[in-house]
CSV table of C-alpha atoms in Angstrom, one decimal:
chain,number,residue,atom,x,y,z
A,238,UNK,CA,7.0,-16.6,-14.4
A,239,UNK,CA,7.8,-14.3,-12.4
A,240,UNK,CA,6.0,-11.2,-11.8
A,241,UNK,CA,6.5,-7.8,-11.0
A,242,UNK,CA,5.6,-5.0,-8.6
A,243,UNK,CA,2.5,-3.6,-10.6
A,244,UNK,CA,1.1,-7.2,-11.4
A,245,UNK,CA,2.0,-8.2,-7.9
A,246,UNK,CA,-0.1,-5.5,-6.6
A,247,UNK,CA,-3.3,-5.9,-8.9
A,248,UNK,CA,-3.7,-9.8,-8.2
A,249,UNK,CA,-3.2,-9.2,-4.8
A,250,UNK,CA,-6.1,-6.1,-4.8
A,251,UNK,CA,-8.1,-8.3,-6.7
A,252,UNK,CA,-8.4,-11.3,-4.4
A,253,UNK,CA,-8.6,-9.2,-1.3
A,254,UNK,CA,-11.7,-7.2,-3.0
A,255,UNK,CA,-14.3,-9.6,-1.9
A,256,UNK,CA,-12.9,-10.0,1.6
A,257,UNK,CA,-13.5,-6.5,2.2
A,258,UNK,CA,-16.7,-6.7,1.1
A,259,UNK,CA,-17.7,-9.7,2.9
A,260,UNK,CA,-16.0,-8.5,5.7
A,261,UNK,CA,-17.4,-4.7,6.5
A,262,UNK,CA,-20.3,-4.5,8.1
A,263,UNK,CA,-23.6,-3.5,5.7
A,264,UNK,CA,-25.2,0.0,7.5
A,265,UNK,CA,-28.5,-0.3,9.1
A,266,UNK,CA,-31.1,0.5,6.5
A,267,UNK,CA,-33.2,3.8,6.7
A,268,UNK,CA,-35.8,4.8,4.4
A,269,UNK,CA,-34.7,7.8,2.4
A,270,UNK,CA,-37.2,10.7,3.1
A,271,UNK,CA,-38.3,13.1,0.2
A,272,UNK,CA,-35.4,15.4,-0.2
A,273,UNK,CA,-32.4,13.1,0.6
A,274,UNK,CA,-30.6,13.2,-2.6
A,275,UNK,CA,-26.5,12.3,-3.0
A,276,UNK,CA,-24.5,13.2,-5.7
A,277,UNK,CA,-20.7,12.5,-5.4
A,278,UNK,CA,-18.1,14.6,-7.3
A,279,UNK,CA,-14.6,13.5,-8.8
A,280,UNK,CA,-11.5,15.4,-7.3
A,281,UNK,CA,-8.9,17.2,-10.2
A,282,UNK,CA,-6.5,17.1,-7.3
A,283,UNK,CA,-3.4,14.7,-8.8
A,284,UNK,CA,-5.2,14.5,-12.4
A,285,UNK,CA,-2.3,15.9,-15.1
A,286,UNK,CA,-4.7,16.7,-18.1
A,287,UNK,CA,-6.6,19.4,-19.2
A,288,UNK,CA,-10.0,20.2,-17.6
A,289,UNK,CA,-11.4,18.8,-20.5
A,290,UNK,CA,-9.5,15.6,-20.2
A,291,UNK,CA,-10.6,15.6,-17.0
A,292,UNK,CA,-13.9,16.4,-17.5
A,293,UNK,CA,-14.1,13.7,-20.4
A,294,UNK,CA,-13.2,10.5,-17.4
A,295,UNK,CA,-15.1,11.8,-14.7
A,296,UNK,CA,-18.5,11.6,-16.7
A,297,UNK,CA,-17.6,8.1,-18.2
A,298,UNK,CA,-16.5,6.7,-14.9
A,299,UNK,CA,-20.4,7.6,-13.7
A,300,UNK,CA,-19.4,10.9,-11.4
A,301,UNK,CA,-21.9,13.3,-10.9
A,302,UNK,CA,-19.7,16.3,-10.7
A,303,UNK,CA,-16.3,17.4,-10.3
A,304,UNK,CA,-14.8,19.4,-6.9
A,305,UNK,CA,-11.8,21.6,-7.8
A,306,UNK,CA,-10.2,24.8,-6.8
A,307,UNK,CA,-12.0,27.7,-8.1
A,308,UNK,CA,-9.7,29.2,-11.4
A,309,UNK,CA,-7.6,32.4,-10.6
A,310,UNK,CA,-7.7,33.4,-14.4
A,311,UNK,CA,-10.4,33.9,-17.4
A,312,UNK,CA,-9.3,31.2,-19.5
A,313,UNK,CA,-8.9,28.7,-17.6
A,314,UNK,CA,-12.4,29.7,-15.9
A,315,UNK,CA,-13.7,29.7,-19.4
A,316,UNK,CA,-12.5,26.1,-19.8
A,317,UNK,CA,-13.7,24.6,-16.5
A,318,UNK,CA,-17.4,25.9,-17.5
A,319,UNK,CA,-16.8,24.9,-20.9
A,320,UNK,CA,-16.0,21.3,-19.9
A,321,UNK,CA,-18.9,21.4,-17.4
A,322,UNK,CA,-22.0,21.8,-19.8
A,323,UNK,CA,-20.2,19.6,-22.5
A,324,UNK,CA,-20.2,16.5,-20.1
A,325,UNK,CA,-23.1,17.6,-18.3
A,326,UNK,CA,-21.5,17.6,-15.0
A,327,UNK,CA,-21.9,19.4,-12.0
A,328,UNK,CA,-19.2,21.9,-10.0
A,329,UNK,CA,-18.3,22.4,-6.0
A,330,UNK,CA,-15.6,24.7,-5.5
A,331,UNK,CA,-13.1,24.9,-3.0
A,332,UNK,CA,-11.6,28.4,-1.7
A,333,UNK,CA,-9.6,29.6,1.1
A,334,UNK,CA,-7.3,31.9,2.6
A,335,UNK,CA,-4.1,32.6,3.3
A,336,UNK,CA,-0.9,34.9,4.4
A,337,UNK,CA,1.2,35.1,7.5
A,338,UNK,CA,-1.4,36.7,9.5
A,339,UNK,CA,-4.9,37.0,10.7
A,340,UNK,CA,-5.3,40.2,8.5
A,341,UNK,CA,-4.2,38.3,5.5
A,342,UNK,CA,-6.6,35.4,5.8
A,343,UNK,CA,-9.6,38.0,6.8
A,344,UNK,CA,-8.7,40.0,3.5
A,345,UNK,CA,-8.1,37.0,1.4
A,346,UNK,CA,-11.0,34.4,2.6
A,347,UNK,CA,-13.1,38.0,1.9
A,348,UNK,CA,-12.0,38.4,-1.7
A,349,UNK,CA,-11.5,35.3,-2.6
A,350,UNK,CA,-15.1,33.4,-1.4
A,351,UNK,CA,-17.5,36.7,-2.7
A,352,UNK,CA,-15.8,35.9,-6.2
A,353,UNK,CA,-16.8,31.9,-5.8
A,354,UNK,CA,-20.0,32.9,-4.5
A,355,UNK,CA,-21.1,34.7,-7.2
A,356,UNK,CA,-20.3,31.9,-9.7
A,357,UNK,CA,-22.8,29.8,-7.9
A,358,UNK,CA,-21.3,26.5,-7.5
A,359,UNK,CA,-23.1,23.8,-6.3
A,360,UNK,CA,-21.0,24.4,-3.2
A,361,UNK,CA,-17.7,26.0,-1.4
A,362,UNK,CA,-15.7,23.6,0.6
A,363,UNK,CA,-13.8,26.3,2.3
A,364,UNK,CA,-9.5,25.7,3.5
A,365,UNK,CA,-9.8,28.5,6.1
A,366,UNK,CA,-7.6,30.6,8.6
A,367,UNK,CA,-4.5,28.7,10.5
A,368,UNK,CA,-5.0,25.9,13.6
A,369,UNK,CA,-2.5,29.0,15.7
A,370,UNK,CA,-5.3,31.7,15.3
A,371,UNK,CA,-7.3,32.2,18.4
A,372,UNK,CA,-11.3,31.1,18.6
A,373,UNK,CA,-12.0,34.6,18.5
A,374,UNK,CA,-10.3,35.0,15.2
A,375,UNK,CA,-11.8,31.6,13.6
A,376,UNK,CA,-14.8,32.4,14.5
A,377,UNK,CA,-15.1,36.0,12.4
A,378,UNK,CA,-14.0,34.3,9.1
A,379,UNK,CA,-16.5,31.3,10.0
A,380,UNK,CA,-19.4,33.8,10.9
A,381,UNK,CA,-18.9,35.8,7.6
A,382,UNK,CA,-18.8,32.7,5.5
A,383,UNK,CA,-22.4,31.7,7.4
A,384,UNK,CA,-23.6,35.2,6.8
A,385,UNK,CA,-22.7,35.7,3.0
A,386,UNK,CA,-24.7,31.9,2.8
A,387,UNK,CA,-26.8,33.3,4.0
A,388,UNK,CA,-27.9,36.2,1.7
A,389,UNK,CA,-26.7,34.3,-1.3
A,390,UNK,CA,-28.2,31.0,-1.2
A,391,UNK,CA,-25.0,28.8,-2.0
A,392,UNK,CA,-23.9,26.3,0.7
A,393,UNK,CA,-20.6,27.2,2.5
A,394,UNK,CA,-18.9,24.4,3.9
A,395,UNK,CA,-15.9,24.4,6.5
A,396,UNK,CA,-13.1,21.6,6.5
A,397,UNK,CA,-11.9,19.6,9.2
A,398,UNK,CA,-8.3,19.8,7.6
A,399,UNK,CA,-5.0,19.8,9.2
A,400,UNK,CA,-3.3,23.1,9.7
A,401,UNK,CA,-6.6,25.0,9.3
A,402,UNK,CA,-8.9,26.0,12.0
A,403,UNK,CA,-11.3,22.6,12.5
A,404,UNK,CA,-7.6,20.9,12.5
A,405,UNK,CA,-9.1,18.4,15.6
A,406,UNK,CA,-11.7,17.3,17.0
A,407,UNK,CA,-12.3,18.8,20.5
A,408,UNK,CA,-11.4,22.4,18.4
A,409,UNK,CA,-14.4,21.7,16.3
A,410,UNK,CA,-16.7,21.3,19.3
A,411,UNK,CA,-16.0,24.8,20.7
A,412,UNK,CA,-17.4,26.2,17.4
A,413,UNK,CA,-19.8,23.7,16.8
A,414,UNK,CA,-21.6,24.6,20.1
A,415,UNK,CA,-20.7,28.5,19.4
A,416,UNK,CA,-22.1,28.5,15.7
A,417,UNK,CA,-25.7,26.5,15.7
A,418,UNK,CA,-24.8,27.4,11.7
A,419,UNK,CA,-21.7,26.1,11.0
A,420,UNK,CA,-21.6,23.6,8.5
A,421,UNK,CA,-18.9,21.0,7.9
A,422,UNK,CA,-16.7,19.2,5.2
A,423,UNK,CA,-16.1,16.4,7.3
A,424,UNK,CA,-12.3,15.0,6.4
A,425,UNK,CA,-12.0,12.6,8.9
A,426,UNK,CA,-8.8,11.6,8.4
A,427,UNK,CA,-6.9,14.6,9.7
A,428,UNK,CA,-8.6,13.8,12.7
A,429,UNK,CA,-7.3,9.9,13.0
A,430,UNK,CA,-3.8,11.7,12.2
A,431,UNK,CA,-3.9,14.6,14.7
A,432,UNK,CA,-5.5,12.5,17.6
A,433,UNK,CA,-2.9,9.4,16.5
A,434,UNK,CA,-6.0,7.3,17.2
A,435,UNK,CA,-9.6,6.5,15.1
A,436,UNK,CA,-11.2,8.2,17.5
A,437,UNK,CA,-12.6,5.9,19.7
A,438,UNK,CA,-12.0,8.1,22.9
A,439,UNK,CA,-13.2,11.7,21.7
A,440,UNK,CA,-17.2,9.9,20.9
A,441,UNK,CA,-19.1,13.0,22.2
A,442,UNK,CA,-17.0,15.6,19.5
A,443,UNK,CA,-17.0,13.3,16.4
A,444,UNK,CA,-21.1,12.8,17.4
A,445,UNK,CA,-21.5,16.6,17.1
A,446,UNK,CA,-19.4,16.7,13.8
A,447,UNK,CA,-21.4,14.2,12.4
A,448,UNK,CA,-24.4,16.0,12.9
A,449,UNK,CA,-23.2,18.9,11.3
A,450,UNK,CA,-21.8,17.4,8.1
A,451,UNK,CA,-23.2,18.6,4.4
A,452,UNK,CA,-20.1,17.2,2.8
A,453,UNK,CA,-17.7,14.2,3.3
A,454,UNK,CA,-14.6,13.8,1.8
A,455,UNK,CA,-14.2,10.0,1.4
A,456,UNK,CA,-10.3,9.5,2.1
A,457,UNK,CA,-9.4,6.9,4.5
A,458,UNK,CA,-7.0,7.5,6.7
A,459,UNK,CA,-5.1,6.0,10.2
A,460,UNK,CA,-3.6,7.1,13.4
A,461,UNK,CA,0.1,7.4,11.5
A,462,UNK,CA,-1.7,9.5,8.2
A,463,UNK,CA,-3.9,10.9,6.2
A,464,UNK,CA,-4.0,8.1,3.8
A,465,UNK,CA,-4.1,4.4,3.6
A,466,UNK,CA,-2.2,3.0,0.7
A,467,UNK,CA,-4.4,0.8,-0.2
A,468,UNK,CA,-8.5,0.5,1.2
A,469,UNK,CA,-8.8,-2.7,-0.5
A,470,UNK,CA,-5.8,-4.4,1.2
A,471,UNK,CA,-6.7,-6.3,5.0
A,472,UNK,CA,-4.2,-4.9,6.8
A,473,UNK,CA,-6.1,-1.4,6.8
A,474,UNK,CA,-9.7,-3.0,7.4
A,475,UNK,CA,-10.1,-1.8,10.7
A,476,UNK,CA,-9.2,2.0,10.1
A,477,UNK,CA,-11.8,1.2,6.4
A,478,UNK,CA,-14.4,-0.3,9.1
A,479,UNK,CA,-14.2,3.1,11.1
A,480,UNK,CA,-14.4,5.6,8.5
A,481,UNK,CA,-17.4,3.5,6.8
A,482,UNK,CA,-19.0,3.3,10.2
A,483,UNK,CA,-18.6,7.5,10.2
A,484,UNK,CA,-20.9,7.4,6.7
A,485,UNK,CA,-23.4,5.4,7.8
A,486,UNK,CA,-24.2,7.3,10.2
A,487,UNK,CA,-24.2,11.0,8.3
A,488,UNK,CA,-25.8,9.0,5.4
A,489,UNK,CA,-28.7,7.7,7.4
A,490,UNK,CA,-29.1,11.2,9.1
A,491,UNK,CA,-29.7,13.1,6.0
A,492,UNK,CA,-31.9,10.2,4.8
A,493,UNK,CA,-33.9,10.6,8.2
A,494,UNK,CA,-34.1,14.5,7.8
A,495,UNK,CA,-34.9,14.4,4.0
A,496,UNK,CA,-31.8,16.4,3.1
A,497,UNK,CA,-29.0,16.3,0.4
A,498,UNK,CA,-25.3,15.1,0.6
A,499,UNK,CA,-22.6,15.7,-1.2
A,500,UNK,CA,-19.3,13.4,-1.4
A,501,UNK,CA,-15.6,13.9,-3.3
A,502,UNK,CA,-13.6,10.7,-3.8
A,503,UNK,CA,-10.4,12.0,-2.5
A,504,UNK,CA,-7.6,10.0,-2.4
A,505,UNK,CA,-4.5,12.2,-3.3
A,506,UNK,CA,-1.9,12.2,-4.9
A,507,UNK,CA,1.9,11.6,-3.8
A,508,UNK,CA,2.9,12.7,-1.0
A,509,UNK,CA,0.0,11.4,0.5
A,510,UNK,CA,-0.1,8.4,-1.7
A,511,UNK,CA,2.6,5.8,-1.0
A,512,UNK,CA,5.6,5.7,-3.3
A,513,UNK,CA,8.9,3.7,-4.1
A,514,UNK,CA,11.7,5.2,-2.7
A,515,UNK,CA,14.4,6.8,-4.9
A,516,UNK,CA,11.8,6.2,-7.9
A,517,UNK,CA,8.8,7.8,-6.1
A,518,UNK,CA,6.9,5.9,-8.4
A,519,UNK,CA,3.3,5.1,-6.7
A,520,UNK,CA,2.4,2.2,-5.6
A,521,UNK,CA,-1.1,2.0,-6.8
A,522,UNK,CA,-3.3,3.6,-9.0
A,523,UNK,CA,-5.3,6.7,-7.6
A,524,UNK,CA,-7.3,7.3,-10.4
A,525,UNK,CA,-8.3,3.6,-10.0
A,526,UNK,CA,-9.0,3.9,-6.1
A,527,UNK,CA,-11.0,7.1,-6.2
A,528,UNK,CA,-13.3,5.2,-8.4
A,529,UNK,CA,-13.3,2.3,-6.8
A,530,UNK,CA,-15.1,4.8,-3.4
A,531,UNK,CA,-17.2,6.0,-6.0
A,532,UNK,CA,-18.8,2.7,-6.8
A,533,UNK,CA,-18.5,1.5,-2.6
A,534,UNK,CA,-20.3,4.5,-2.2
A,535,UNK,CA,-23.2,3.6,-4.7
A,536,UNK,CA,-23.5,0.4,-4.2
A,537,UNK,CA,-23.4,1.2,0.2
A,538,UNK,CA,-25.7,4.3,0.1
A,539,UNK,CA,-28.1,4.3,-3.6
């Protein structure tokens, strides 16, 4: 009988699951101090229902939360918190900046992360400033974000994305050893894009990073992109290998230190999810593979 693309593509996932479990290497094991907690959250990021809707999956797929971009308008703020106490879940917010100019960013990060931080989220993963703004620049929006932390209580987080200011590696370690503060969303796999490389050479400024991660986004990616296609297929098990190898070691550090993590299965949507051409139709399922971290995660880490 013959078969076709879709069912193709499951059998194939299916039979290469337990190779990639067999295959990765189990982290060394560290006895959790009092304190190390981990609660991973479900992106919105490619989901085409309501927050409800969304809301609804996350809780019966076992997530502890959801991470989405902080609503611009009353209703649909309304219906986020709505959603939230209904399933009993729990919120990180992402904010940012933006413009054509440093001005723009400072006056936008400004407005936009004291309205987030007085919503109290659990968190703010912050998309900040430009990778063309000078250190001097980056490092006012990252020193207010530390400061209004600070007085507020709610943990501000900085991404490692590309196009913002922690776009690579050896950029993050000038602020890393400018800001003993800073705190990082660790998306790793800018990095592997940016550097064309998992890293392997730049040890020292991923070491650093590591130390200073509060919260991981857990998409894989490799030196050509931000994402693999597929985490369960072998061809990528050396770039899954790296980016597990990356946990382990922030996981173990906050259960050596007694502190909490915080994770977002983030596996995107197309363009950063493979597609047929002319169709664009996806090749998996992202839904599916954002739950399928989840449950790596669980099964790895609790």
């Amino acid at each position: 009988m013959k078969q076709t693309r879709r069912q193709f593509i499951s059998a194939a996932t299916a039979g290469t699951a337990g190779l990639f479990l067999t295959s990765m290497d189990s982290p060394r094991y560290v006895v959790p101090k009092a304190g190390f907690d981990l609660k991973i959250y479900a992106t919105k990021w490619g989901f085409n229902g309501t927050m409800d809707e969304f809301c609804k999956q996350a809780k019966k797929e076992g997530y502890d939360g959801i991470e989405d971009w902080f609503p611009n308008n009353t209703a649909d703020e309304e219906a986020l918190y709505e959603a939230l106490d209904k399933y009993n879940l729990r919120f990180g917010a992402l904010t940012g900046s933006g413009g054509n100019t440093f001005k723009a960013h400072q006056e936008s990060y400004t407005k936009n992360l004291l309205k987030v931080i007085a919503k109290k989220p659990d968190f703010i993963n912050c998309h900040t400033g430009k990778d063309f703004f000078s250190f001097k620049e980056s490092k006012q929006l990252i020193e207010f974000a530390i400061q209004e932390s600070k007085v507020s209580g709610v943990p501000v987080y900085q991404e490692t994305h590309r196009g913002r200011m922690l776009f690579a590696p050896h950029i993050c370690e000038h602020f890393i050893d400018e800001l003993s503060e800073l705190k990082l969303t660790l998306d790793i796999s800018h990095w592997c894009v940016v550097a064309e490389s998992l890293l392997d050479n730049q040890k020292e400024a991923v070491a650093k990073a590591l130390k200073r991660t509060s919260h991981i986004h857990s998409r894989i990616g490799h030196e050509e992109g931000p994402q693999v296609p597929e985490p369960r297929a072998p061809e990528w098990q050396r770039a899954v290998n790296a980016h597990f190898a990356w946990w382990d070691k922030i996981v173990n550090l906050k259960k050596e230190a007694g502190k909490p993590l915080t994770m977002t299965t983030e596996f995107g949507p197309a363009n950063y999810m493979w597609t047929m051409p002319y169709t664009k139709q996806p090749l998996v399922d992202q839904w599916a593979i954002n739950v399928y971290m989840m449950q790596e995660w669980r099964k790895r880490y609790l």
